[in-house]
Coordinates of C-alpha atoms in Angstrom, one line a residue:
Chain A
M1 CA 72.0 205.5 32.1
A2 CA 73.3 206.0 35.0
R3 CA 72.8 208.4 37.1
A4 CA 73.6 210.0 40.5
T5 CA 71.7 210.9 42.8
S6 CA 73.1 212.1 46.1
P7 CA 73.0 210.2 49.5
R8 CA 69.8 211.9 51.1
R9 CA 67.6 211.5 47.7
K10 CA 68.0 208.0 47.9
T11 CA 67.5 207.5 50.3
L12 CA 64.7 209.0 50.6
T13 CA 63.6 207.6 47.4
T14 CA 64.9 204.0 49.6
I15 CA 61.7 205.5 52.4
A16 CA 58.8 205.5 49.2
A17 CA 59.4 203.1 48.1
W18 CA 58.9 201.2 51.0
S19 CA 56.1 202.9 52.0
V20 CA 54.0 201.5 48.8
A21 CA 55.9 198.1 49.0
L22 CA 54.1 198.0 53.1
I23 CA 50.9 200.2 52.2
I24 CA 50.2 197.2 49.6
F25 CA 51.9 193.8 51.7
F26 CA 49.9 195.5 54.5
P27 CA 46.3 193.5 54.4
V28 CA 48.8 190.1 53.6
L29 CA 50.2 190.7 56.5
W30 CA 47.3 191.8 58.7
M31 CA 45.5 187.9 57.2
I32 CA 49.0 186.6 58.5
L33 CA 48.8 187.7 61.9
T34 CA 45.6 187.3 62.5
S35 CA 45.5 183.8 61.7
F36 CA 47.5 183.6 64.4
K37 CA 44.5 185.2 67.1
T38 CA 41.9 183.6 68.7
E39 CA 38.5 184.0 67.3
A40 CA 38.2 186.7 70.1
S41 CA 40.9 188.8 69.7
A42 CA 40.9 188.8 66.0
V43 CA 37.1 190.1 66.3
A44 CA 38.2 193.2 69.2
S45 CA 37.4 196.4 68.2
P46 CA 39.7 198.4 68.8
P47 CA 42.4 196.0 66.5
E48 CA 44.6 193.7 68.3
L49 CA 48.2 193.5 67.9
L50 CA 50.8 193.2 70.3
G51 CA 48.1 192.0 73.0
A52 CA 46.5 189.8 71.5
D53 CA 46.0 186.1 72.8
W54 CA 48.6 184.5 69.9
T55 CA 47.5 180.1 68.8
L56 CA 47.7 177.7 66.4
E57 CA 45.2 177.0 67.6
N58 CA 42.9 177.6 63.7
Y59 CA 45.4 176.0 61.5
A60 CA 45.1 172.3 63.5
D61 CA 41.2 172.9 63.2
V62 CA 41.2 174.2 59.4
W63 CA 44.0 171.1 58.4
S64 CA 41.4 168.3 60.5
R65 CA 38.5 170.0 59.3
S66 CA 39.4 170.0 55.6
D67 CA 41.7 167.9 53.2
Y68 CA 44.0 170.5 52.3
P69 CA 46.3 168.2 50.2
R70 CA 43.6 167.8 47.4
F71 CA 42.7 171.2 46.9
F72 CA 46.1 172.5 47.0
W73 CA 47.2 169.0 44.4
N74 CA 43.9 170.3 42.3
S75 CA 45.6 174.2 41.9
V76 CA 48.5 173.1 40.8
V77 CA 47.1 170.8 38.4
I78 CA 45.0 173.2 37.2
S79 CA 47.4 176.5 37.4
L80 CA 49.7 174.2 35.4
G81 CA 47.9 172.6 33.2
S82 CA 45.7 175.4 32.0
T83 CA 49.4 177.7 31.4
L84 CA 50.9 174.5 30.1
L85 CA 47.7 174.0 27.6
G86 CA 47.4 177.7 26.5
L87 CA 52.1 178.5 26.6
A88 CA 51.5 175.2 23.6
I89 CA 48.2 176.9 22.2
A90 CA 50.0 180.7 22.3
I91 CA 53.5 179.5 21.2
P92 CA 52.6 178.9 17.4
A93 CA 49.8 182.1 17.0
A94 CA 52.2 184.0 18.5
W95 CA 55.1 182.7 15.8
A96 CA 52.2 183.9 13.8
M97 CA 51.5 187.2 14.5
A98 CA 55.2 188.4 15.5
F99 CA 57.0 186.8 12.3
V100 CA 54.1 186.6 9.3
P101 CA 52.0 189.2 10.6
G102 CA 49.5 189.5 7.6
R103 CA 47.4 192.9 7.7
R104 CA 44.6 193.0 10.1
T105 CA 47.5 191.1 13.2
K106 CA 46.7 194.1 15.1
D107 CA 43.5 194.4 15.2
L108 CA 43.2 191.1 16.0
L109 CA 45.3 191.3 19.2
M110 CA 43.9 193.9 19.8
W111 CA 40.0 191.9 19.3
M112 CA 41.8 189.4 22.0
L113 CA 43.1 191.8 24.7
S114 CA 39.1 192.7 24.7
T115 CA 37.9 189.9 25.5
K116 CA 39.6 190.7 28.8
M117 CA 37.4 193.5 29.3
M118 CA 34.7 191.7 29.7
P119 CA 33.0 190.7 33.0
A120 CA 33.3 187.0 33.8
V121 CA 29.8 186.8 35.2
A122 CA 28.4 188.3 31.7
V123 CA 29.2 184.7 30.6
M124 CA 28.7 182.6 32.8
I125 CA 25.3 181.4 33.0
P126 CA 26.1 180.1 28.4
L127 CA 29.4 179.0 29.7
Y128 CA 28.7 176.5 33.4
L129 CA 25.0 174.9 30.8
L130 CA 28.4 174.0 28.5
F131 CA 30.5 172.7 30.8
L132 CA 26.4 170.7 32.7
Q133 CA 25.9 169.2 28.5
L134 CA 29.6 167.9 28.1
G135 CA 30.3 167.7 31.5
L136 CA 32.8 169.2 32.7
I137 CA 31.5 170.5 35.9
D138 CA 33.3 170.1 39.0
T139 CA 36.7 168.2 36.8
R140 CA 39.9 169.3 36.8
I141 CA 40.0 169.1 32.5
G142 CA 37.1 171.5 32.2
L143 CA 38.7 174.0 35.2
V144 CA 42.5 173.9 33.2
L145 CA 40.6 174.4 29.6
A146 CA 38.4 177.6 31.2
L147 CA 41.0 179.3 33.4
M148 CA 43.4 178.2 30.5
L149 CA 40.9 180.6 27.6
M150 CA 40.8 183.2 30.3
N151 CA 44.2 183.4 29.7
L152 CA 45.1 183.2 26.9
P153 CA 45.3 186.2 25.6
I154 CA 47.3 187.7 28.0
I155 CA 49.9 184.8 27.9
V156 CA 49.7 185.8 23.2
W157 CA 50.0 189.1 24.0
M158 CA 53.1 189.4 26.2
L159 CA 54.9 186.0 24.1
Y160 CA 54.4 188.6 21.6
T161 CA 56.3 191.3 22.9
Y162 CA 58.6 188.5 23.4
F163 CA 59.4 187.5 20.0
K164 CA 58.6 190.9 18.2
E165 CA 62.4 191.6 20.0
I166 CA 64.1 188.3 18.4
P167 CA 65.5 189.7 15.0
G168 CA 63.8 187.7 11.9
E169 CA 67.5 187.3 10.1
I170 CA 68.0 184.0 12.4
L171 CA 64.5 182.5 12.3
E172 CA 65.7 183.0 8.7
A173 CA 68.7 181.3 9.6
A174 CA 67.2 178.5 10.5
R175 CA 65.1 178.1 7.5
M176 CA 67.9 178.7 5.1
D177 CA 70.4 175.8 7.6
G178 CA 67.0 173.5 6.8
A179 CA 65.0 173.4 9.8
G180 CA 61.2 172.8 8.9
L181 CA 58.8 174.9 10.9
I182 CA 58.7 172.6 13.9
K183 CA 61.9 172.4 15.1
E184 CA 62.1 176.5 14.1
I185 CA 60.1 177.0 16.8
L186 CA 61.7 174.5 19.0
Y187 CA 65.5 174.0 18.8
V188 CA 65.4 178.0 18.0
L189 CA 62.7 181.0 19.2
T190 CA 61.3 178.3 21.8
P191 CA 65.2 178.8 23.4
I192 CA 66.0 182.3 22.6
A193 CA 62.5 182.9 24.0
L194 CA 63.1 181.5 27.2
P195 CA 62.9 184.3 29.3
G196 CA 59.7 185.0 27.7
I197 CA 58.2 181.4 28.7
A198 CA 59.3 181.2 32.0
S199 CA 57.8 184.6 33.1
T200 CA 55.0 184.1 31.1
L201 CA 54.6 181.1 32.6
L202 CA 55.2 182.0 35.9
L203 CA 52.8 185.2 36.1
N204 CA 49.4 182.7 34.6
V205 CA 50.3 180.1 37.4
I206 CA 50.1 183.0 39.9
L207 CA 46.5 184.3 38.1
A208 CA 45.3 180.3 37.5
W209 CA 46.1 179.9 41.0
N210 CA 44.1 182.9 42.7
E211 CA 41.2 182.5 40.0
A212 CA 38.5 182.9 42.2
F213 CA 35.8 183.1 40.0
W214 CA 35.1 180.4 37.9
T215 CA 37.2 177.9 40.2
I216 CA 34.1 178.3 42.4
V217 CA 31.3 178.9 39.9
L218 CA 32.4 174.8 38.3
T219 CA 33.8 172.8 40.9
T220 CA 31.9 171.4 44.2
T221 CA 33.9 168.9 45.9
K222 CA 36.2 167.1 43.7
A223 CA 37.8 169.9 41.6
A224 CA 37.7 172.4 44.1
P225 CA 41.4 173.7 44.2
L226 CA 42.3 176.0 46.9
S227 CA 40.2 178.8 46.1
A228 CA 36.9 177.5 46.3
F229 CA 38.9 176.5 49.8
I230 CA 38.8 179.4 51.5
A231 CA 35.2 180.2 50.3
S232 CA 34.3 176.9 52.4
F233 CA 35.5 178.5 55.1
S234 CA 33.0 181.4 55.3
A235 CA 29.6 179.3 56.6
P236 CA 26.1 180.7 56.9
Q237 CA 26.8 181.0 60.6
G238 CA 29.3 183.6 60.3
L239 CA 32.4 184.7 59.7
F240 CA 35.0 182.6 61.5
Y241 CA 38.1 185.0 60.5
A242 CA 41.0 184.2 62.6
K243 CA 39.7 180.1 60.8
L244 CA 39.3 181.9 57.3
S245 CA 43.2 183.9 57.4
A246 CA 44.5 180.4 58.3
A247 CA 42.7 179.3 55.0
S248 CA 43.9 182.0 53.2
T249 CA 47.4 181.6 54.0
M250 CA 47.3 178.3 53.7
A251 CA 45.9 179.1 50.2
I252 CA 48.7 181.8 49.0
A253 CA 51.6 180.5 50.8
P254 CA 52.7 178.8 48.0
I255 CA 51.9 180.6 45.3
L256 CA 53.6 183.3 47.5
I257 CA 57.1 181.3 48.1
L258 CA 57.1 180.4 44.7
G259 CA 56.6 184.2 43.0
W260 CA 59.3 184.9 45.8
F261 CA 61.7 182.8 44.9
S262 CA 60.9 183.6 40.8
Q263 CA 60.9 187.2 41.7
K264 CA 64.1 188.0 40.0
Q265 CA 63.0 185.8 36.5
L266 CA 60.0 187.7 36.6
V267 CA 60.9 191.5 36.8
R268 CA 63.9 190.1 34.1
G269 CA 60.6 188.7 31.7
L270 CA 58.0 191.6 32.2
T271 CA 61.0 194.3 31.8
F272 CA 62.1 192.6 28.9
G273 CA 62.0 194.6 25.7
A274 CA 62.1 197.7 27.9
V275 CA 65.6 198.2 28.2
K276 CA 68.2 197.5 25.4
Chain B
M1 CA 76.8 172.3 -9.4
G2 CA 75.4 175.5 -8.7
K3 CA 74.4 176.9 -12.2
I4 CA 71.3 179.9 -11.2
T5 CA 68.7 181.0 -13.7
L6 CA 66.2 184.0 -13.3
K7 CA 63.3 184.3 -16.2
H8 CA 61.2 186.5 -15.6
V9 CA 61.4 187.4 -12.4
N10 CA 59.2 190.1 -10.6
K11 CA 58.1 190.0 -6.9
S12 CA 55.8 193.6 -5.6
F13 CA 54.9 194.0 -2.6
G14 CA 51.5 195.3 -2.2
E15 CA 51.2 197.9 -5.4
V16 CA 54.9 198.2 -5.4
A17 CA 56.7 196.4 -7.8
V18 CA 59.1 196.4 -6.3
I19 CA 61.8 193.6 -9.0
P20 CA 59.5 194.4 -12.6
D21 CA 61.0 191.8 -14.3
I22 CA 65.1 190.3 -14.4
N23 CA 66.5 187.8 -16.0
L24 CA 69.6 186.6 -14.9
T25 CA 72.1 183.8 -15.7
I26 CA 74.8 182.4 -13.1
E27 CA 77.0 180.4 -14.0
D28 CA 78.7 177.4 -11.4
G29 CA 81.5 178.6 -10.0
E30 CA 80.8 182.7 -10.2
F31 CA 81.6 184.9 -8.2
V32 CA 78.7 187.3 -8.8
V33 CA 77.7 190.3 -6.7
F34 CA 74.9 192.3 -7.2
V35 CA 75.3 195.5 -6.9
G36 CA 73.3 199.4 -6.1
P37 CA 72.2 201.7 -4.1
S38 CA 70.2 201.6 -1.1
G39 CA 66.7 200.1 -2.0
C40 CA 67.4 198.6 -5.5
G41 CA 66.0 195.7 -4.2
K42 CA 69.1 194.0 -4.9
S43 CA 69.3 192.5 -0.9
T44 CA 65.0 191.3 -2.2
L45 CA 66.1 189.2 -5.5
L46 CA 68.7 187.9 -2.8
R47 CA 66.2 186.0 -0.5
L48 CA 64.3 185.1 -3.9
I49 CA 66.7 183.3 -4.8
A50 CA 66.6 182.1 -1.3
G51 CA 63.3 181.6 -1.0
L52 CA 63.1 183.7 1.8
E53 CA 60.4 186.0 -0.3
D54 CA 58.1 184.3 -3.2
V55 CA 58.3 185.4 -5.8
T56 CA 55.4 187.2 -8.0
A57 CA 55.8 186.3 -11.2
G58 CA 58.7 184.0 -12.7
Q59 CA 60.7 181.0 -12.2
I60 CA 64.1 180.4 -10.5
D61 CA 66.0 177.7 -11.7
I62 CA 69.2 176.0 -10.0
D63 CA 70.5 173.2 -11.0
G64 CA 68.3 173.5 -14.6
L65 CA 65.8 172.6 -11.4
D66 CA 62.7 174.7 -11.1
A67 CA 62.8 175.6 -7.7
T68 CA 60.6 178.9 -7.3
Y69 CA 58.3 177.4 -4.9
L70 CA 60.3 175.0 -3.3
P71 CA 60.7 176.1 0.7
P72 CA 64.5 177.9 2.2
A73 CA 66.1 174.7 3.5
K74 CA 65.0 172.2 -0.4
R75 CA 66.8 174.9 -2.4
G76 CA 70.4 173.7 -1.5
L77 CA 71.9 177.0 -0.9
A78 CA 73.3 178.8 2.4
M79 CA 72.6 182.2 3.0
V80 CA 75.5 184.6 5.3
F81 CA 73.3 187.3 7.0
Q82 CA 74.0 191.4 7.2
S83 CA 73.7 190.7 11.5
Y84 CA 75.6 187.2 11.3
A85 CA 71.5 186.2 12.6
L86 CA 74.3 183.2 14.8
Y87 CA 72.1 181.9 17.8
P88 CA 72.6 183.2 20.0
H89 CA 71.8 180.6 23.2
M90 CA 74.8 177.8 20.9
T91 CA 77.9 177.6 21.1
V92 CA 80.1 178.1 18.6
R93 CA 80.7 174.3 17.9
K94 CA 76.9 173.7 17.4
N95 CA 76.2 177.0 15.5
I96 CA 78.0 176.0 12.6
A97 CA 76.6 172.5 13.0
F98 CA 73.2 173.1 13.1
P99 CA 72.5 172.6 9.9
L100 CA 73.6 169.4 9.9
K101 CA 72.0 168.2 12.8
M102 CA 69.1 169.1 10.7
A103 CA 69.9 167.3 8.0
G104 CA 70.1 164.0 10.0
L105 CA 73.5 163.8 10.4
S106 CA 75.2 161.6 12.7
E107 CA 77.5 162.9 15.5
E108 CA 80.8 161.5 15.1
E109 CA 79.7 163.5 10.9
Q110 CA 78.6 166.7 12.1
E111 CA 82.3 166.6 14.8
K112 CA 84.6 166.2 11.5
K113 CA 82.5 168.6 9.5
V114 CA 82.4 171.2 12.3
Q115 CA 86.3 170.6 13.1
N116 CA 87.5 171.2 9.2
A117 CA 85.3 174.8 8.4
A118 CA 86.5 175.4 11.5
R119 CA 90.5 175.4 10.7
I120 CA 89.7 176.6 7.5
L121 CA 88.4 180.1 9.1
N122 CA 90.5 180.0 12.3
L123 CA 87.8 179.3 14.9
T124 CA 89.0 175.7 15.9
N125 CA 90.4 177.2 19.5
Y126 CA 86.7 179.4 19.8
L127 CA 83.9 176.4 19.1
D128 CA 83.0 176.2 22.9
R129 CA 82.1 179.7 23.1
R130 CA 79.1 181.0 22.7
P131 CA 78.3 184.1 19.5
G132 CA 78.5 186.5 22.8
Q133 CA 81.7 186.2 23.3
L134 CA 83.3 186.3 20.3
S135 CA 84.5 189.6 17.8
G136 CA 82.3 191.6 14.5
G137 CA 85.1 189.1 12.5
Q138 CA 84.9 186.3 14.4
R139 CA 81.1 186.2 14.6
Q140 CA 80.8 186.7 10.5
R141 CA 83.5 183.4 10.5
V142 CA 80.6 181.3 12.3
A143 CA 78.0 183.0 9.8
I144 CA 80.3 181.9 7.3
G145 CA 81.3 178.1 8.8
R146 CA 77.7 176.9 9.3
A147 CA 77.4 177.9 5.5
I148 CA 80.6 176.1 4.7
V149 CA 79.8 172.6 6.5
R150 CA 76.5 172.3 4.2
E151 CA 78.5 172.1 1.4
P152 CA 76.0 174.4 -0.9
A153 CA 75.1 174.6 -4.0
A154 CA 75.6 178.6 -3.9
F155 CA 76.9 180.6 -1.3
L156 CA 74.3 183.4 -0.9
F157 CA 75.8 186.8 0.9
D158 CA 73.3 189.7 2.0
E159 CA 76.0 192.7 2.9
P160 CA 77.7 190.1 5.4
L161 CA 80.8 193.2 5.8
S162 CA 78.9 195.9 6.8
N163 CA 79.0 195.5 10.5
L164 CA 82.6 195.6 10.4
D165 CA 84.9 198.3 11.2
A166 CA 87.2 199.1 7.5
A167 CA 90.1 197.4 8.8
L168 CA 88.9 194.5 8.9
R169 CA 86.4 194.5 6.1
V170 CA 89.5 194.6 3.8
S171 CA 90.7 191.1 5.7
M172 CA 87.0 189.7 5.3
R173 CA 86.7 191.0 2.1
Q174 CA 90.4 188.8 1.4
E175 CA 89.4 185.4 3.1
I176 CA 85.9 185.5 1.3
T177 CA 87.8 186.0 -2.4
E178 CA 90.1 182.8 -0.8
L179 CA 87.7 180.7 0.2
H180 CA 85.5 181.1 -2.8
Q181 CA 89.5 180.6 -4.7
T182 CA 89.6 177.1 -2.9
L183 CA 86.0 176.2 -3.0
K184 CA 85.0 177.5 -6.4
T185 CA 81.6 177.3 -5.4
T186 CA 78.9 179.7 -6.3
M187 CA 78.6 183.1 -4.7
I188 CA 76.3 185.7 -4.6
Y189 CA 77.0 188.9 -2.6
V190 CA 74.9 191.6 -1.8
T191 CA 77.1 195.0 -0.9
H192 CA 76.0 198.3 -2.2
D193 CA 80.3 199.1 -1.6
Q194 CA 81.5 199.3 -5.6
V195 CA 85.0 198.3 -4.2
E196 CA 84.0 195.5 -2.6
A197 CA 82.1 194.7 -5.7
M198 CA 85.4 195.7 -7.9
T199 CA 87.7 193.5 -6.1
M200 CA 85.3 190.2 -5.1
A201 CA 83.6 189.6 -8.0
D202 CA 84.0 187.7 -11.3
K203 CA 80.5 188.9 -12.4
I204 CA 78.6 192.3 -11.1
V205 CA 75.1 193.0 -11.6
V206 CA 74.9 196.9 -11.4
L207 CA 70.8 197.3 -10.4
N208 CA 68.8 200.3 -9.5
A209 CA 65.3 201.0 -9.0
G210 CA 64.7 197.1 -9.3
N211 CA 66.5 197.0 -12.8
I212 CA 69.3 195.4 -13.9
E213 CA 71.5 198.2 -15.5
Q214 CA 74.6 196.2 -16.7
V215 CA 76.2 192.9 -16.6
G216 CA 79.5 192.4 -16.7
S217 CA 82.7 192.1 -15.3
P218 CA 84.3 194.4 -12.7
L219 CA 86.9 195.6 -15.3
E220 CA 84.8 196.2 -18.4
L221 CA 81.9 197.8 -15.6
Y222 CA 85.1 200.6 -15.7
H223 CA 86.6 200.5 -18.7
R224 CA 82.7 200.2 -20.9
P225 CA 80.3 201.4 -18.1
A226 CA 76.0 201.0 -20.5
N227 CA 75.0 204.6 -19.5
L228 CA 75.5 207.0 -17.1
F229 CA 73.5 204.9 -13.2
V230 CA 76.8 202.4 -13.9
A231 CA 79.1 205.5 -15.1
G232 CA 78.2 207.4 -11.5
F233 CA 78.2 203.9 -9.7
I234 CA 81.1 201.9 -10.8
G235 CA 84.4 203.5 -9.5
S236 CA 85.9 205.9 -6.9
P237 CA 86.5 208.5 -7.0
K238 CA 83.5 208.6 -9.0
M239 CA 83.4 209.7 -12.6
N240 CA 83.1 213.5 -13.9
L241 CA 80.0 213.9 -16.1
V242 CA 80.1 217.5 -18.0
Q243 CA 76.8 218.5 -19.9
G244 CA 76.8 221.2 -23.1
A245 CA 78.6 222.7 -25.0
V246 CA 82.0 220.4 -24.0
A247 CA 79.9 216.7 -24.6
A248 CA 78.3 218.9 -27.5
A249 CA 81.4 219.0 -29.4
Q250 CA 82.1 215.6 -28.5
G251 CA 79.0 214.6 -30.3
A252 CA 77.3 213.6 -27.6
D253 CA 74.4 214.4 -24.5
T254 CA 77.0 214.4 -21.8
I255 CA 80.3 213.1 -21.3
G256 CA 82.4 211.2 -19.2
V257 CA 85.9 210.7 -18.2
R258 CA 87.6 209.3 -15.0
P259 CA 89.7 211.8 -12.3
E260 CA 93.0 209.7 -13.7
H261 CA 92.0 209.9 -17.2
L262 CA 92.3 213.6 -16.4
D263 CA 96.3 215.4 -17.3
I264 CA 97.7 218.4 -16.0
V265 CA 99.0 220.1 -18.6
E266 CA 100.7 223.4 -19.6
S267 CA 97.8 224.3 -22.4
G268 CA 94.8 221.8 -21.9
S269 CA 90.9 222.1 -23.4
W270 CA 89.8 222.7 -19.9
H271 CA 90.9 225.3 -17.6
G272 CA 89.6 225.4 -14.1
V273 CA 90.8 227.1 -10.2
V274 CA 91.8 224.1 -8.2
G275 CA 89.0 224.6 -5.1
L276 CA 89.5 221.6 -2.1
T277 CA 92.5 219.2 -1.8
E278 CA 92.8 215.8 -0.8
H279 CA 96.0 214.4 -0.6
L280 CA 96.1 210.5 0.3
G281 CA 100.2 210.1 0.4
S282 CA 100.2 208.3 -3.7
D283 CA 97.6 210.2 -4.7
T284 CA 95.9 213.3 -4.5
F285 CA 92.5 214.2 -5.3
L286 CA 91.9 217.7 -6.5
K287 CA 88.4 218.8 -6.7
V288 CA 88.8 221.4 -10.0
V289 CA 85.6 224.5 -10.8
L290 CA 86.1 224.3 -14.5
D291 CA 84.9 228.3 -16.2
T292 CA 82.1 226.4 -17.6
G293 CA 80.8 226.0 -13.8
D294 CA 81.3 222.3 -13.3
T295 CA 83.1 220.7 -10.8
I296 CA 85.2 217.7 -11.4
T297 CA 87.6 215.0 -9.5
V298 CA 91.2 215.3 -10.7
R299 CA 93.8 212.6 -9.6
A300 CA 96.9 214.1 -9.7
D301 CA 100.2 212.7 -8.5
G302 CA 100.6 212.3 -5.0
E303 CA 103.1 215.0 -4.2
V304 CA 101.6 217.4 -6.5
G305 CA 102.4 221.7 -5.6
L306 CA 99.0 222.5 -6.1
R307 CA 97.2 224.4 -3.5
H308 CA 93.9 225.9 -3.2
G309 CA 93.1 228.7 -5.4
D310 CA 95.8 227.3 -8.3
R311 CA 94.4 228.2 -11.6
I312 CA 94.9 225.2 -13.8
S313 CA 94.5 223.9 -17.4
L314 CA 93.5 220.0 -18.2
A315 CA 93.6 217.3 -21.2
P316 CA 91.3 214.6 -20.9
R317 CA 92.6 211.5 -22.7
P318 CA 90.9 211.0 -26.2
D319 CA 90.5 207.8 -26.3
R320 CA 88.9 207.9 -22.3
I321 CA 85.8 210.1 -23.1
H322 CA 82.6 208.6 -22.8
R323 CA 80.2 210.0 -24.9
F324 CA 76.2 208.9 -22.8
G325 CA 72.6 210.7 -25.0
A326 CA 70.0 212.1 -24.0
D327 CA 68.5 208.7 -23.3
G328 CA 70.9 208.3 -20.9
K329 CA 72.9 205.5 -23.0
A330 CA 76.9 204.6 -24.0
L331 CA 76.9 205.7 -27.7
A332 CA 79.2 204.1 -29.6

């Protein structure tokens, strides 16, 4: 329902919203600024802003000292692979929970979500040993599997929420029209739930891209994604803030750009069903 | 062909028996209406026939073959839903063609059948639109089109007109009846509206609490209701049901007289005072509070001069009095 707002109220709301957004964005902004400073300027106290020495040297250094394209490609494969595999498993699962719920469906959903509350470090040793035995350490397929399993509860939950909004009669109509289960999901459910599926995909690509614990624990060199690339710049000789910032900026830039272009889709998907 | 036979069909949801035990035969080409109040199990019965719900026990035969455990797609039936259940992401053309696509027909055959259905249902100009761009009546036509193209053994309609406004409901009602006359395919139609049941059906099945109260043609049910439930449910306005001395005088526990079978006379056997009057132009419905305390409805001429508070005398037509025993069943 539309609500009348006075110009003064509107200005105040705008200022408040911008303030919150800037507070949230400030660390990222500071990181980006630091990446263009010299090492000396980066650690200066009090922090320098206008009088800092600006340089592109950090980026050139980071680029020459590491194989950025390989890390980037690993990130793409791992985040997209884990998300797509997760969707392939979660779509039928969420279909079953939304349209043919059993007596324990709600409990099952809660149990799935509860696994996200477990500290990752608690399963680090068993998972590491399991991966070691299966020969999955430092492989892209290993990380795809690990991240898919980590994010599966979220994917199932999101899809379940979207599917619940779709009238069951449409799927029954498809069944009456001669569609079997696979055709029903492929031709009717998936296209109708596409906005929801798209935002689930985007959110999970972002989560997988930003994942730093398992990617660092389970990789060494070959399958290491950009999160491990950042970690490799915290050298034992000490922290080089400017270079670390440059590496971090290079690591987050692709996902930041993806997020920027898809924000409408993300917001639409995340508020799906909230208003009718 | 489209003969459907239900043999001792029952359906329970957990402990609740929604349909305790139903036996029914629907002949090929018949227009059968399931009618009853909300929650009487009529939609559940339709969904059991469609295969969208599993029966708890009993058997459903379609054209002599046991279809009890066949999936919906294999039963050769088409269904039109109350909410239309159109595929929102497809155009009208693709919606209508969907069952044909599922059946593996070539694109040419699909197009031919879609065009034919669109012509019958006046949808030719809307084939490239999406359901969201259509009015309620047009959407319902698309849903019917999607059912027609399959050339099913029987059509199942689940309260298809309840989302439409009153005027559109009347015209769609006629369209569906005409469609039945053209296609001559079995149709099973679920409604809670007894006017729809009376005007459309060859055979009405009156349901109450999951049981069949009576099966018969509209006029059979109207003239010879088997029990008090059917008597009270069929007919608009409702049949007047009176108990006490008046009924006892007729040798019954309850007697029923329809509003149109009460004559306003100089000196009749029933006396009362006019309460509310409803002038419909052609008819006037009078609520009359009898001296016995019962309130009854009387259908009078549209230009009757009676007003609130007038005292009148009524005579029920003797051959139109329905007598019911203490168990609610009609007495011979």
